[in-house]
mmCIF file of C-alpha atoms in Angstrom:
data_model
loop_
_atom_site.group_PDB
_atom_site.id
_atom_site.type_symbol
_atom_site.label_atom_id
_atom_site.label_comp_id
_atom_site.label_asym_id
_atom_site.label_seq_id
_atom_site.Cartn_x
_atom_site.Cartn_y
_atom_site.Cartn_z
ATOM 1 C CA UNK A 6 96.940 84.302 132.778
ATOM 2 C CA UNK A 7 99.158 81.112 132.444
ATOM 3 C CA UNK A 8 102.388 80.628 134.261
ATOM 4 C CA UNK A 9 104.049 80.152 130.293
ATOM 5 C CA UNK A 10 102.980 84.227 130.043
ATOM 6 C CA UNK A 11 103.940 85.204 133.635
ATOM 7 C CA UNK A 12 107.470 86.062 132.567
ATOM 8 C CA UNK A 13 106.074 88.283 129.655
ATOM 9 C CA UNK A 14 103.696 90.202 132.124
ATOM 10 C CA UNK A 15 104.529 94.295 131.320
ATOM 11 C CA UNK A 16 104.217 96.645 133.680
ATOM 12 C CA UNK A 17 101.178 99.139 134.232
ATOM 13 C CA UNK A 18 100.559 101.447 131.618
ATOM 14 C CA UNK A 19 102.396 99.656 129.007
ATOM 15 C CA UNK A 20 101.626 95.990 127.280
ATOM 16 C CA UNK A 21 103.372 93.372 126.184
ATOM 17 C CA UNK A 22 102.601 92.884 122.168
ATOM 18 C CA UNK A 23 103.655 89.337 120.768
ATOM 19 C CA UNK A 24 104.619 88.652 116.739
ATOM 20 C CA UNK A 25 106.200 87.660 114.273
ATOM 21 C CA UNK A 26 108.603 89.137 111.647
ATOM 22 C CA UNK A 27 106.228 88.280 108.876
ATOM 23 C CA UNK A 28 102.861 89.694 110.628
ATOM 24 C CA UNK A 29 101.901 92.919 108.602
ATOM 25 C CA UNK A 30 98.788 93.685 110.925
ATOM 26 C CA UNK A 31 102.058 94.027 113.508
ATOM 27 C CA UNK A 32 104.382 96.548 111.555
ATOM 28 C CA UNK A 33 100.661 98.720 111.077
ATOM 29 C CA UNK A 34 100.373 98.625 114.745
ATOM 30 C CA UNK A 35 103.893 98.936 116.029
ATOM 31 C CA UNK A 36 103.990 102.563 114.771
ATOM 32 C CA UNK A 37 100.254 103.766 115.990
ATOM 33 C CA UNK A 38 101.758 102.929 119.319
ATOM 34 C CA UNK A 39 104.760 104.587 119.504
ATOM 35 C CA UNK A 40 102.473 107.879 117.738
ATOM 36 C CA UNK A 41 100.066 107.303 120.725
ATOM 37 C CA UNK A 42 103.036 107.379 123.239
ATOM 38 C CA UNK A 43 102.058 103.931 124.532
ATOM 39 C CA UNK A 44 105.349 101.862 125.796
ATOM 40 C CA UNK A 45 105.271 98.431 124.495
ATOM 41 C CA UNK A 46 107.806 95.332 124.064
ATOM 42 C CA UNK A 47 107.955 93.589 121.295
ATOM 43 C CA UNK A 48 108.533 89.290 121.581
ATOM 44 C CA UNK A 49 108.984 88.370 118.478
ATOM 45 C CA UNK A 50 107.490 84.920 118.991
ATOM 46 C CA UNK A 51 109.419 83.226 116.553
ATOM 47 C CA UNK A 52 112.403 84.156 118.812
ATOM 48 C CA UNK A 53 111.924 82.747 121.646
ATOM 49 C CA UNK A 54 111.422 79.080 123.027
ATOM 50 C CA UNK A 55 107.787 77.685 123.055
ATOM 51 C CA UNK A 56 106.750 81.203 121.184
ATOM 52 C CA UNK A 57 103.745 79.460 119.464
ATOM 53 C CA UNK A 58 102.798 78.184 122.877
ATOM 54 C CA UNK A 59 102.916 81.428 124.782
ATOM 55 C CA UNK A 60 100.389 82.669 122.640
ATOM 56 C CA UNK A 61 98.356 80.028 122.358
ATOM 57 C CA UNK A 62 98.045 80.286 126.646
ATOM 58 C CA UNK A 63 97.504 84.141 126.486
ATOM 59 C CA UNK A 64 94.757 83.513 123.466
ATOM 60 C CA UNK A 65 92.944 81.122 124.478
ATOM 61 C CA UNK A 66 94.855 78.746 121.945
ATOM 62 C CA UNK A 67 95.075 80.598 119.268
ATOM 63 C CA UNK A 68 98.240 81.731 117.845
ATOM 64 C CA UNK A 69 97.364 84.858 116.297
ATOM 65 C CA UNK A 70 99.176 87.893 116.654
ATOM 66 C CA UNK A 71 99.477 90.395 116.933
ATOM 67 C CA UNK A 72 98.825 89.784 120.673
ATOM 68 C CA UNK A 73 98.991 92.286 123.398
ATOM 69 C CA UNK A 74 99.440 91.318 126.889
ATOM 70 C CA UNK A 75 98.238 93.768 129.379
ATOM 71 C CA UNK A 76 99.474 93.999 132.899
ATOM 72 C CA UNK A 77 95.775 92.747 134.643
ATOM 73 C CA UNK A 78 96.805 89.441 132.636
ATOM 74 C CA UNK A 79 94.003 89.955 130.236
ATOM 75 C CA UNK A 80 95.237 90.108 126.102
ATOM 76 C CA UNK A 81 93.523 91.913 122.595
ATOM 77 C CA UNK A 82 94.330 89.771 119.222
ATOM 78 C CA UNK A 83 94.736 92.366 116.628
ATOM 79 C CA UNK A 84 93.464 95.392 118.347
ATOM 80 C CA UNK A 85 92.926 98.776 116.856
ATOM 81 C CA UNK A 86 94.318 101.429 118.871
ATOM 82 C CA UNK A 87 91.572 102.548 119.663
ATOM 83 C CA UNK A 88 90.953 99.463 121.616
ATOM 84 C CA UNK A 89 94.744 99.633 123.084
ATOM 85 C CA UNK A 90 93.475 103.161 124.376
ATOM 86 C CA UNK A 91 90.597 102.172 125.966
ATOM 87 C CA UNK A 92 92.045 99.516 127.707
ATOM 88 C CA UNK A 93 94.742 101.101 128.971
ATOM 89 C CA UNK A 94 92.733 103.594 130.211
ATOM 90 C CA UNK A 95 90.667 101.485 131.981
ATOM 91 C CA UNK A 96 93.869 99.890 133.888
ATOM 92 C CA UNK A 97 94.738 103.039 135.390
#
């Protein structure tokens, strides 16, 4: 994790999922979350100053989103949720 993503860092149990108003792989996910029960916030990258950079440090400079920041630092580009599952589980 970068100090540019430290501020974004969510809390355990929940992630932090970065995109952008025009991502459709975004609005699919947004909603299998919230049907899962899984807390996330939304930073709508195109919102907020050096978005494009923030995700380029938690992706390993790639700005593809969506991104979802977990709270062990690590990220997912584009997970299933499945995958957000998993992960989560494996945080508690």
């Amino acid at each position: 994790m970068s100090d540019i993503t430290a501020p974004f860092l969510p809390e355990a149990g929940t992630v932090t999922m970065f995109t952008t108003s025009w991502c459709g792989y975004c609005k699919r996910l947004m909603p299998q979350l919230k049907q899962q029960g899984i807390e996330f916030r939304e930073i709508n990258i195109e919102e907020i100053e050096n978005g494009a950079q923030v995700v380029e440090a938690a992706n390993d400079g790639n700005q593809t989103v969506p991104t979802l920041l977990y709270a062990d630092g690590t990220t997912q580009t584009n997970p299933g949720i499945g995958e957000v599952k998993k992960k989560l589980e494996s945080l508690a």
